[in-house]
Coordinates of C-alpha atoms in Angstrom, one line a residue:
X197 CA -33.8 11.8 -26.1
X198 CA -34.5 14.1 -23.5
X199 CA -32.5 17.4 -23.4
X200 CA -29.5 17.8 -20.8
X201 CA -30.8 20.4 -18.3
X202 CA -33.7 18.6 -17.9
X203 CA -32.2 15.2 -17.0
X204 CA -29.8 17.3 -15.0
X205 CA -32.2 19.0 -12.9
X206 CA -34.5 15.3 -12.3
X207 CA -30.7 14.3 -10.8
X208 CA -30.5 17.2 -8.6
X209 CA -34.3 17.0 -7.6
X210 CA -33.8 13.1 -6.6
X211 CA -30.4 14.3 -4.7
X212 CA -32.1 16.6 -3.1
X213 CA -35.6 14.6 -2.1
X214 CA -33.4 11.6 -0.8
X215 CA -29.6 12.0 0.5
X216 CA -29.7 7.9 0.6
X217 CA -31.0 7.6 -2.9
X218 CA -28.5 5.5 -5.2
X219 CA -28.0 6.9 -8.7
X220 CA -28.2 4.2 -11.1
X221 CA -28.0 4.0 -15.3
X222 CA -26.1 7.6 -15.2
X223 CA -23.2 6.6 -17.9
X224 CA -25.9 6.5 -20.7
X225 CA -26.1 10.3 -20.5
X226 CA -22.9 10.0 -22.3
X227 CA -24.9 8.5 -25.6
X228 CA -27.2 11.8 -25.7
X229 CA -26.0 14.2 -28.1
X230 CA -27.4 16.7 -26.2
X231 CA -25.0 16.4 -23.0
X232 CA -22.4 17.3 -25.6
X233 CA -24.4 20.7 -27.0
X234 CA -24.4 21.4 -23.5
X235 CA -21.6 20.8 -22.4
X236 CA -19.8 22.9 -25.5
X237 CA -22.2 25.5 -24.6
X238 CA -21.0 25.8 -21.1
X239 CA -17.3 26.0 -22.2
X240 CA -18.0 28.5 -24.8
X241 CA -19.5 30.8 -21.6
X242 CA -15.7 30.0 -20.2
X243 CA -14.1 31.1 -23.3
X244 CA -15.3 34.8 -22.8
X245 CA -14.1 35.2 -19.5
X246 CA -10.6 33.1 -20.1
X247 CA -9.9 33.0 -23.9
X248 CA -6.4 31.3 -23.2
X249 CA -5.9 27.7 -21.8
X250 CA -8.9 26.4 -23.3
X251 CA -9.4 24.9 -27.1
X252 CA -10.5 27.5 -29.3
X253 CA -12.2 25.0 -31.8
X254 CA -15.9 25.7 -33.7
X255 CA -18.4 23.9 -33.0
X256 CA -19.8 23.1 -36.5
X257 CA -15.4 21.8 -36.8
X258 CA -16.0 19.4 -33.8
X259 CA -19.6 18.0 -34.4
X260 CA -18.8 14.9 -36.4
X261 CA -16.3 14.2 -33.7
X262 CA -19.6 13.7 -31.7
X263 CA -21.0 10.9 -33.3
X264 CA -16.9 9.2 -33.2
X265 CA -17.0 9.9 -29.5
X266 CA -21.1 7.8 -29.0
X267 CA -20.1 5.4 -30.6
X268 CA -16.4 4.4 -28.3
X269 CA -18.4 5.2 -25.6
X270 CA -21.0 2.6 -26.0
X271 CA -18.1 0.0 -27.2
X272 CA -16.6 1.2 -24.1
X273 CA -13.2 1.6 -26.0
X274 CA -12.6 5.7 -24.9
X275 CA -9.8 6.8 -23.2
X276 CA -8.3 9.9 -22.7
X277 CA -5.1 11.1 -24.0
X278 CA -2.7 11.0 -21.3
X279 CA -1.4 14.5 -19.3
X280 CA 1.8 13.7 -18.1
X281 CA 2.6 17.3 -17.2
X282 CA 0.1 20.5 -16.7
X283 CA -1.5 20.4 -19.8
X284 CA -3.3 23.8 -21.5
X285 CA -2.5 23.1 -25.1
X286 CA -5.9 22.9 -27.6
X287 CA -4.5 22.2 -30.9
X288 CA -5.4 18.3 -30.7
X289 CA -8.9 17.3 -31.6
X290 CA -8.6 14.7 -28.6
X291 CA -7.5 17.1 -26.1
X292 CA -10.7 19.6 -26.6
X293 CA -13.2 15.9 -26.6
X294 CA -11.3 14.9 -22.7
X295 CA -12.3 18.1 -21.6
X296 CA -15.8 18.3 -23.3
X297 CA -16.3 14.3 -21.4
X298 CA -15.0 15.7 -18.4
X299 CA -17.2 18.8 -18.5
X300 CA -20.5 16.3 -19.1
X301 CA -19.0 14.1 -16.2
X302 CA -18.7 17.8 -14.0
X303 CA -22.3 18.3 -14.1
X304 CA -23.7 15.0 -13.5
X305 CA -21.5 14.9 -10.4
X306 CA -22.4 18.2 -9.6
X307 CA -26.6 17.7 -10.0
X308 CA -26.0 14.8 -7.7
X309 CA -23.6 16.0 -5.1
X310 CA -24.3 19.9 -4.6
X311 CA -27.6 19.0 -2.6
X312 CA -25.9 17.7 0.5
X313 CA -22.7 19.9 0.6
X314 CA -23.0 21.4 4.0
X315 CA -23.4 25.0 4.5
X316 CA -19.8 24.9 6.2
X317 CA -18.7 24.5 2.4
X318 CA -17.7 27.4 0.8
X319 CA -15.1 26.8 -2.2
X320 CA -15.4 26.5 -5.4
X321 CA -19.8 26.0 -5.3
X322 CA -22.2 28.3 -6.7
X323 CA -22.7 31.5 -4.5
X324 CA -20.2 30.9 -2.4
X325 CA -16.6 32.3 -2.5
X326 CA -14.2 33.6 0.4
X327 CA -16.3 36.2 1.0
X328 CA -19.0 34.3 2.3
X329 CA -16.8 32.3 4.2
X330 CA -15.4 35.5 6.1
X331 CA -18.8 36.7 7.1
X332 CA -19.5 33.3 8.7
X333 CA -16.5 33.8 10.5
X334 CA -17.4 38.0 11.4
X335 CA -20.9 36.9 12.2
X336 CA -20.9 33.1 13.9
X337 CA -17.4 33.6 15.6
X338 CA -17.7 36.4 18.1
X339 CA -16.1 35.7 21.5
X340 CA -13.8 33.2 19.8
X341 CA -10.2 32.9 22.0
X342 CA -8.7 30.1 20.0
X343 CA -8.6 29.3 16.4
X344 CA -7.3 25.8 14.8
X345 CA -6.5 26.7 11.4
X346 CA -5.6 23.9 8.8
X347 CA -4.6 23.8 5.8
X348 CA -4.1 20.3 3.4
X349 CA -1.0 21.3 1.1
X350 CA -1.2 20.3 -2.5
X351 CA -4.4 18.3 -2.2
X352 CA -4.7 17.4 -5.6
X353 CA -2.0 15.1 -5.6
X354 CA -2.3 13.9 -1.9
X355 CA -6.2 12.6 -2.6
X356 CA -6.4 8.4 -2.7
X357 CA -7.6 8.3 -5.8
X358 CA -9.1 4.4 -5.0
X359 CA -11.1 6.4 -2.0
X360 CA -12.1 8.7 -4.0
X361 CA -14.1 6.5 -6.5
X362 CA -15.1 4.0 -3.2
X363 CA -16.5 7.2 -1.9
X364 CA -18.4 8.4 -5.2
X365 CA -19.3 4.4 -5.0
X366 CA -22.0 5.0 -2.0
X367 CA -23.7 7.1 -4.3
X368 CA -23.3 5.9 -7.5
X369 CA -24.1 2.5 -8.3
X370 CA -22.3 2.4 -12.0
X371 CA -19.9 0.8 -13.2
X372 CA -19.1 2.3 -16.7
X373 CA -19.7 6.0 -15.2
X374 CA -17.0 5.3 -12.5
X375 CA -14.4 3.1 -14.8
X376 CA -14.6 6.2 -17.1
X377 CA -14.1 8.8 -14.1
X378 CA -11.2 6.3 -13.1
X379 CA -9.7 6.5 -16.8
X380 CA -9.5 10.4 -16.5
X381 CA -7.8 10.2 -13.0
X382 CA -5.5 7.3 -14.6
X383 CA -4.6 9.4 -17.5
X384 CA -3.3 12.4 -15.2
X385 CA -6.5 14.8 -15.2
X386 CA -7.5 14.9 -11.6
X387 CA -3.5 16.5 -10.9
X388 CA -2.6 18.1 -14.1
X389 CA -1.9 22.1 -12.9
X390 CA -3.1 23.3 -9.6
X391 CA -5.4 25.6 -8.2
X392 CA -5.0 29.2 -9.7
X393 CA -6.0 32.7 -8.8
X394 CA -5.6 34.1 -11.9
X395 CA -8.9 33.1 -13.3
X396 CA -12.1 33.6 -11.7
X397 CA -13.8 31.7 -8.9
X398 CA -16.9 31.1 -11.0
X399 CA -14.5 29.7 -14.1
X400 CA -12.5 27.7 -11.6
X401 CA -15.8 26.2 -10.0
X402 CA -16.2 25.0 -13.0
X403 CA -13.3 22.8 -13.0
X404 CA -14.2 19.2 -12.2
X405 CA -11.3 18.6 -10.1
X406 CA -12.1 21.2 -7.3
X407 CA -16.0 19.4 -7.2
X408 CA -14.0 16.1 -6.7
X409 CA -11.9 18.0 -3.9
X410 CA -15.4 19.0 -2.3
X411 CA -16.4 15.4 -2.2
X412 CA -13.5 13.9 -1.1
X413 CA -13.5 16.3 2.0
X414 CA -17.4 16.7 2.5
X415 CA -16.2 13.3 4.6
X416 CA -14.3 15.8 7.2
X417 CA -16.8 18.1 6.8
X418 CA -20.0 15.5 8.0
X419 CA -17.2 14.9 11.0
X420 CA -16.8 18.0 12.3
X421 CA -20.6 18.9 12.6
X422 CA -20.7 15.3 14.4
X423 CA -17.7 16.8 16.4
X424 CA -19.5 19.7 17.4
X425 CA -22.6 18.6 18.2
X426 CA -20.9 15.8 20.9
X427 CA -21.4 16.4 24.4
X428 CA -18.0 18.0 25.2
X429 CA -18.3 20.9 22.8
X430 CA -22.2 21.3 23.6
X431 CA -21.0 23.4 26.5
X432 CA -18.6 25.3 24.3
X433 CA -19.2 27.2 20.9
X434 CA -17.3 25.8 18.3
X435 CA -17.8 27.5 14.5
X436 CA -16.0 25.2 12.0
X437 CA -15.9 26.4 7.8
X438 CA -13.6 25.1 5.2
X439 CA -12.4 26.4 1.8
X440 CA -11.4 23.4 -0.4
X441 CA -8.0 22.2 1.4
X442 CA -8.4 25.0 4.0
X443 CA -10.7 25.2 7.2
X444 CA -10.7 27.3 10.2
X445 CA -12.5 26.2 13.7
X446 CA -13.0 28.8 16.1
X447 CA -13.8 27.9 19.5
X448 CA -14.9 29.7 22.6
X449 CA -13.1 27.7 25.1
X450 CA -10.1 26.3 26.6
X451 CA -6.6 25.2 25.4
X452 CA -7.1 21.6 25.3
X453 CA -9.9 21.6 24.0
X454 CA -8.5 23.4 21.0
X455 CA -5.6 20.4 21.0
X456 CA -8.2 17.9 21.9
X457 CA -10.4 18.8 18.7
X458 CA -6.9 19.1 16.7
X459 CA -5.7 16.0 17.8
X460 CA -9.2 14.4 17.0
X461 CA -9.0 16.5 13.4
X462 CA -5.4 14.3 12.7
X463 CA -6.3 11.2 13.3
X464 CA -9.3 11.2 11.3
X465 CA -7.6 12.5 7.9
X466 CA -4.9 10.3 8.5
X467 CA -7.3 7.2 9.4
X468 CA -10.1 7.7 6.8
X469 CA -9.2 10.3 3.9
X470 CA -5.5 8.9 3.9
X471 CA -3.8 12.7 4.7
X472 CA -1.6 13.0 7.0
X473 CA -1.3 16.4 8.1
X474 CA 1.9 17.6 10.9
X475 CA 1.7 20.1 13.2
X476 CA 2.9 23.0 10.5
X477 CA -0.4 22.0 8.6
X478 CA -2.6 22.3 11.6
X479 CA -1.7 25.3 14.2
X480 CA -3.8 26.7 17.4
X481 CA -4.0 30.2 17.7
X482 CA -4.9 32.5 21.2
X483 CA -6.7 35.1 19.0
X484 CA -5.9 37.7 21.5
X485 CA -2.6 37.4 21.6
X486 CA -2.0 36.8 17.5
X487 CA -3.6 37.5 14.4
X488 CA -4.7 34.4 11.7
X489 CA -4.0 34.8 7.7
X490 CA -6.9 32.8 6.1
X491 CA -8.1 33.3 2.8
X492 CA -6.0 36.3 2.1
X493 CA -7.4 38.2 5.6
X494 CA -6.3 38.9 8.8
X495 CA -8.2 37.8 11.3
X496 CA -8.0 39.1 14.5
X497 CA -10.2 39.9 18.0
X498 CA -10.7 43.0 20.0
X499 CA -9.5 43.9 23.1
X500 CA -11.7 41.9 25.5
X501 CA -14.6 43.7 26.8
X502 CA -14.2 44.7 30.3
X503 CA -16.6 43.6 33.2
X504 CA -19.0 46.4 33.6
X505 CA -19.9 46.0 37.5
X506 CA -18.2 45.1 40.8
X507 CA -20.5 41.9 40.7
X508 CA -18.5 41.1 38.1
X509 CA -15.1 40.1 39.9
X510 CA -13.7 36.9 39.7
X511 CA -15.2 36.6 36.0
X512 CA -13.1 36.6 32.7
X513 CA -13.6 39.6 31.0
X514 CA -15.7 38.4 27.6
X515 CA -13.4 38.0 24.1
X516 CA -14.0 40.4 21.5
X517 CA -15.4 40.8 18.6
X518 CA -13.9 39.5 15.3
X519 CA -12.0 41.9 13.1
X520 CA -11.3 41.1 9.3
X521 CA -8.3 43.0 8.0
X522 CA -6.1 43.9 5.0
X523 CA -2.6 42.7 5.7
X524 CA 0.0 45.2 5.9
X525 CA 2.2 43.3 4.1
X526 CA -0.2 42.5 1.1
X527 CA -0.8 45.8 0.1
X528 CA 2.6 47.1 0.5
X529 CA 3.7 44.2 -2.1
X530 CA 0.7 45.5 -4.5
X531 CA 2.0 49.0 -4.1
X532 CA 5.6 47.8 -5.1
X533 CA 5.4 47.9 -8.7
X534 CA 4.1 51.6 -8.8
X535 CA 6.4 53.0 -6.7
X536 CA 10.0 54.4 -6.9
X537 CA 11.3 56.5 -4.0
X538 CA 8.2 57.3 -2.5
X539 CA 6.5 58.2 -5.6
X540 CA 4.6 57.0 -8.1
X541 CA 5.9 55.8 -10.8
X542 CA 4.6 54.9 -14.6
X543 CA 4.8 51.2 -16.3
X544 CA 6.9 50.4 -19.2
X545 CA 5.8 47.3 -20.2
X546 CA 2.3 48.8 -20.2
X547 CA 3.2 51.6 -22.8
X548 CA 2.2 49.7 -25.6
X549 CA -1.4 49.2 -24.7
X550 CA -4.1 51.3 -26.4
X551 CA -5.6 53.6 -23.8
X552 CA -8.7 52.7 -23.5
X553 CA -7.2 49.0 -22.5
X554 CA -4.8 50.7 -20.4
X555 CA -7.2 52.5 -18.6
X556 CA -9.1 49.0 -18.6
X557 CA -6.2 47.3 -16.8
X558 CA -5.7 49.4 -14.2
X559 CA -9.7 49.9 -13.4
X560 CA -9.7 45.7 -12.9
X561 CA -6.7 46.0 -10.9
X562 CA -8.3 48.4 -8.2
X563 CA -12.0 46.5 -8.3
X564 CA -11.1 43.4 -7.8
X565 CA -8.8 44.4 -5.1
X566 CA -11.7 46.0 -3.8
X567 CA -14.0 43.3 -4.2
X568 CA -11.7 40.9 -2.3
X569 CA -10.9 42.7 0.3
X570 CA -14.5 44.7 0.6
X571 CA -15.1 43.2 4.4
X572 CA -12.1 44.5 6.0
X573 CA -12.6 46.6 8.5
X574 CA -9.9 48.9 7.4
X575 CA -10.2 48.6 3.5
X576 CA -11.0 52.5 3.0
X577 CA -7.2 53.2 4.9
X578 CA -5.1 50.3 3.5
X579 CA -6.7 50.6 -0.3
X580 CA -6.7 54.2 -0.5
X581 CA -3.1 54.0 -0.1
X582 CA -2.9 51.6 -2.8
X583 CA -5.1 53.7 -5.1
X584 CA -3.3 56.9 -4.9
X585 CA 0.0 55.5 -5.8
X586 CA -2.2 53.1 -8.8
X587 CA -4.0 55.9 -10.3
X588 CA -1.1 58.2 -10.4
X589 CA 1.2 55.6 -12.0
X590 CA -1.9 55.0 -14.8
X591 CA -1.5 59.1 -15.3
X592 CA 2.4 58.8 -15.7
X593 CA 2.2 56.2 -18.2
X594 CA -0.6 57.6 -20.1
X595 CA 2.4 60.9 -19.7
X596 CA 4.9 58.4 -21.1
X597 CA 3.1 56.2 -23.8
X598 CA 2.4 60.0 -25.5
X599 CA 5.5 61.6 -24.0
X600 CA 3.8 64.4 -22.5
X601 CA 3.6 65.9 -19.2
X602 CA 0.8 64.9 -16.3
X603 CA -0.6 68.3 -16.2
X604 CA -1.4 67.4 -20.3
X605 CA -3.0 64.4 -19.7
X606 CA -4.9 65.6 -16.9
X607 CA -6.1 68.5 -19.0
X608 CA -6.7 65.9 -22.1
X609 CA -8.3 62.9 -20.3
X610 CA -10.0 64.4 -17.1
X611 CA -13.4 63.2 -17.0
X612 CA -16.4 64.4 -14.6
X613 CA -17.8 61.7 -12.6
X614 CA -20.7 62.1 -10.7
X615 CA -20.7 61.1 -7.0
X616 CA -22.4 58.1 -6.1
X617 CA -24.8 59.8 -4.0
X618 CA -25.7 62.2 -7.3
X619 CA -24.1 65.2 -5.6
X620 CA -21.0 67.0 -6.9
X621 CA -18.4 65.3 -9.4
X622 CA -14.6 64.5 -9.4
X623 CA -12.1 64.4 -12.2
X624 CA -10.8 60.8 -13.4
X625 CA -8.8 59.6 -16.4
X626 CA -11.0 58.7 -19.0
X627 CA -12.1 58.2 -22.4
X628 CA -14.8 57.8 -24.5
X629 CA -15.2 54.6 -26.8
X630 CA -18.2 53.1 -29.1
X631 CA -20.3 50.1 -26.9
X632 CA -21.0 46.9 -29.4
X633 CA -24.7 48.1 -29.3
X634 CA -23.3 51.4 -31.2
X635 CA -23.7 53.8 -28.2
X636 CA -21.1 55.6 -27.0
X637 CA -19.3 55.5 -23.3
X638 CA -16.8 56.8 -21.0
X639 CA -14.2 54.2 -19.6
X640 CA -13.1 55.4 -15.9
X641 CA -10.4 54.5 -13.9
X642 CA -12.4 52.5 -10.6
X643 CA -13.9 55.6 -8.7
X644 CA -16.2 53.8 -6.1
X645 CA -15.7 54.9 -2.5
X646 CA -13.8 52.1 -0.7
X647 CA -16.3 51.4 1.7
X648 CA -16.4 48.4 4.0
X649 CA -19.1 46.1 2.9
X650 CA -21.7 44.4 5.6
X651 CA -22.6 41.6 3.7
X652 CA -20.6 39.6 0.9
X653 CA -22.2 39.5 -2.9
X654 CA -20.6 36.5 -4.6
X655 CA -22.0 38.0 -7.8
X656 CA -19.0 41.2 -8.3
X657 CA -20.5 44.2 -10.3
X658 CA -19.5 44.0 -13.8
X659 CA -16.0 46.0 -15.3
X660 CA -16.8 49.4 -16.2

């Protein structure tokens, strides 16, 4: 039998060459013990970056298993064990084979369907994240006055699960690979849990149930570019991006025109994807008068630019430009825990760590803050603040975990660092520790300059 990758990559070349091609014959991939290898070798990759939630079983354990598994799935006779309730146990042997199935199902589906996601799409797919979705928005949106911004609550559990497969239907012309999609959705997979942010994006990309979110909405995404490229909106610039259950549409225009494309947005969800979203779940915003939250930013436009000459009277002075900021109120909840009276303060239930994982923990704190929040236009100001108050409470309960004083630990732990342009050095908190390839290094609390990024990198720098 051919190996998985490359059957996986002749799917994604066919997607790709035809967007009308119907995929036939797929559920025989499930027969190939090599779609299991892979599959096992792509959740192994997951284990490393999340060792909890996920079965911790050994392969050579779970290799028999294999053969069981070929054999019900060309009798037809597998189902999956039913998840009544979220679901992260791994001691059962038949809890660890659902998610191996659903893994081999997650990239057939993907080969076939990543192709023709539009370039509006931006959660949960390979180099994309919010970050490239907020320089769409700082780039393609400038002399935006109005902003719809919807969001689809809980979309897990509101997707028509019959649409759903009737969609994957156009595409897919198999009946076993769907009834055995359909036994997973039955069975409680497609809504066990819901979407978290305490894993990464790249391990909850790969998570079959945000891929079926994708295609369940690529529907409202093919609408909107129709939308936009009608004659009404041809006169006016209209920039529309979505985030799994969220999407923002900035418009250069009137007020009804904003309702008229909301309205439009409504009636369409409700009529075809079976969502019916009220006016809390869909709001228009004057961008000049208020600011928008969307994916953890502020959004918010410039004073409008004035006319420059007397020719110019009777015009409208032009919108301007888009401005992506750090919430007040975000970082002043990050700050809370390491702050007492105005000062910082240490962390008891952090005492016990050892210090080179205590110094870990705090350095991961303060990047991927930084790496979220890297596009804002005031990240230096609003995470500097957050990173004097951090670092000192890392110094006080370094002080505390070996009841000493600050000045000790400073004196004890105070590393040079060299400046990232090569020139001078500053002290940070750090300690040396033996690599896995026997050298030796320094672990640092996060010492990069805060500096606002121009372009997004989905792929973050590594911890120290």
């Amino acid at each position: 039998m051919q190996r998985a990758e490359v059957i996986l990559s002749l799917l994604g070349r066919k997607a790709e060459s035809d967007e009308n091609f119907i995929f036939r014959r797929l559920y025989r991939n499930l027969f190939n013990p090599d779609f299991y290898l892979n599959a096992w070798a792509r959740i192994q990759e997951r284990l490393e970056q999340k060792p909890s939630g996920l079965p911790n079983c050994s392969m050579d354990r779970m290799k028999p298993d294999w053969e069981q598994v070929i054999r019900q799935m060309k009798a037809g006779t597998y189902h999956p064990k039913p998840l009544f309730k979220k679901q992260e146990r791994c001691d059962e042997d038949f809890a660890f084979r659902d998610r191996l199935i659903l893994e081999i199902l997650r990239q057939i589906l993907e080969a076939i369907y990543e192709p023709h996601f539009l370039e509006t799409s931006h959660g949960f797919r390979p180099q994309r994240n919010h970050l490239t979705a907020l320089h769409t928005i700082r780039t393609s949106c400038q002399g935006t006055n109005w902003v719809i911004k919807g969001e689809i609550k809980d979309i897990l559990h509101r997707m028509d699960s019959q649409l759903l497969i009737s969609l994957l239907a156009r595409r897919i012309d198999d009946g076993r690979f769907l009834d055995l999609l359909n036994r997973f959705i039955r069975a409680g997979y497609l809504k066990s849990g819901g979407i978290s942010t305490d894993v990464p994006a790249s391990f909850r990309r790969e998570d079959i149930r945000f891929l079926l979110v994708n295609i369940y909405l690529h529907e409202l995404d093919r609408f909107m570019k129709n939308r936009s490229l009608s004659t009404m909106d041809a006169r006016t610039p209209m920039n529309y991006l979505r985030y799994a259950g969220r999407f923002l549409i900035c418009i250069s225009g009137g007020k009804v025109l904003a309702q008229s494309i909301r309205n439009d947005i409504q009636t369409f969800l409700q009529s075809t994807l079976h969502l019916d979203l009220t006016g809390d779940d869909i709001r228009i915003t004057h961008l000049a008068k208020k600011g928008v939250r969307f994916l953890g930013y502020e959004i918010r436009s410039e004073k409008p630019i004035p006319r420059q000459s007397p020719s110019d009277c009777g015009k409208r002075s032009a919108f301007g430009n888009i401005q992506l900021l750090v919430p007040g109120e975000v970082i002043r909840q990050k700050i809370r825990p390491f702050i007492k009276k105005g000062r910082p303060v240490h962390i008891n239930s952090r005492i016990h760590l050892s210090l080179p994982d205590l110094i870990h923990r705090y350095h991961e704190e303060m990047r991927e803050l930084y790496n979220f929040y890297c596009l804002a236009e005031d990240v230096s100001a609003k995470l500097g603040k957050f990173r004097y108050y951090h670092y000192w409470s890392l110094v006080r309960t370094i002080a505390r975990k070996e009841k000493s004083s600050v000045k000790k630990v400073l004196d004890k732990y105070g590393t040079d660092i060299k400046g990232i342009q090569g020139t001078g050095t500053k002290k940070r908190i750090g300690v040396k520790i033996q690599a896995g390839d026997g050298k030796e290094k320094v672990i640092t609390y996060f010492h990069a300059p805060l500096k606002k990024r121009v372009h997004p990198n989905p792929v973050f720098p590594p911890p120290c």
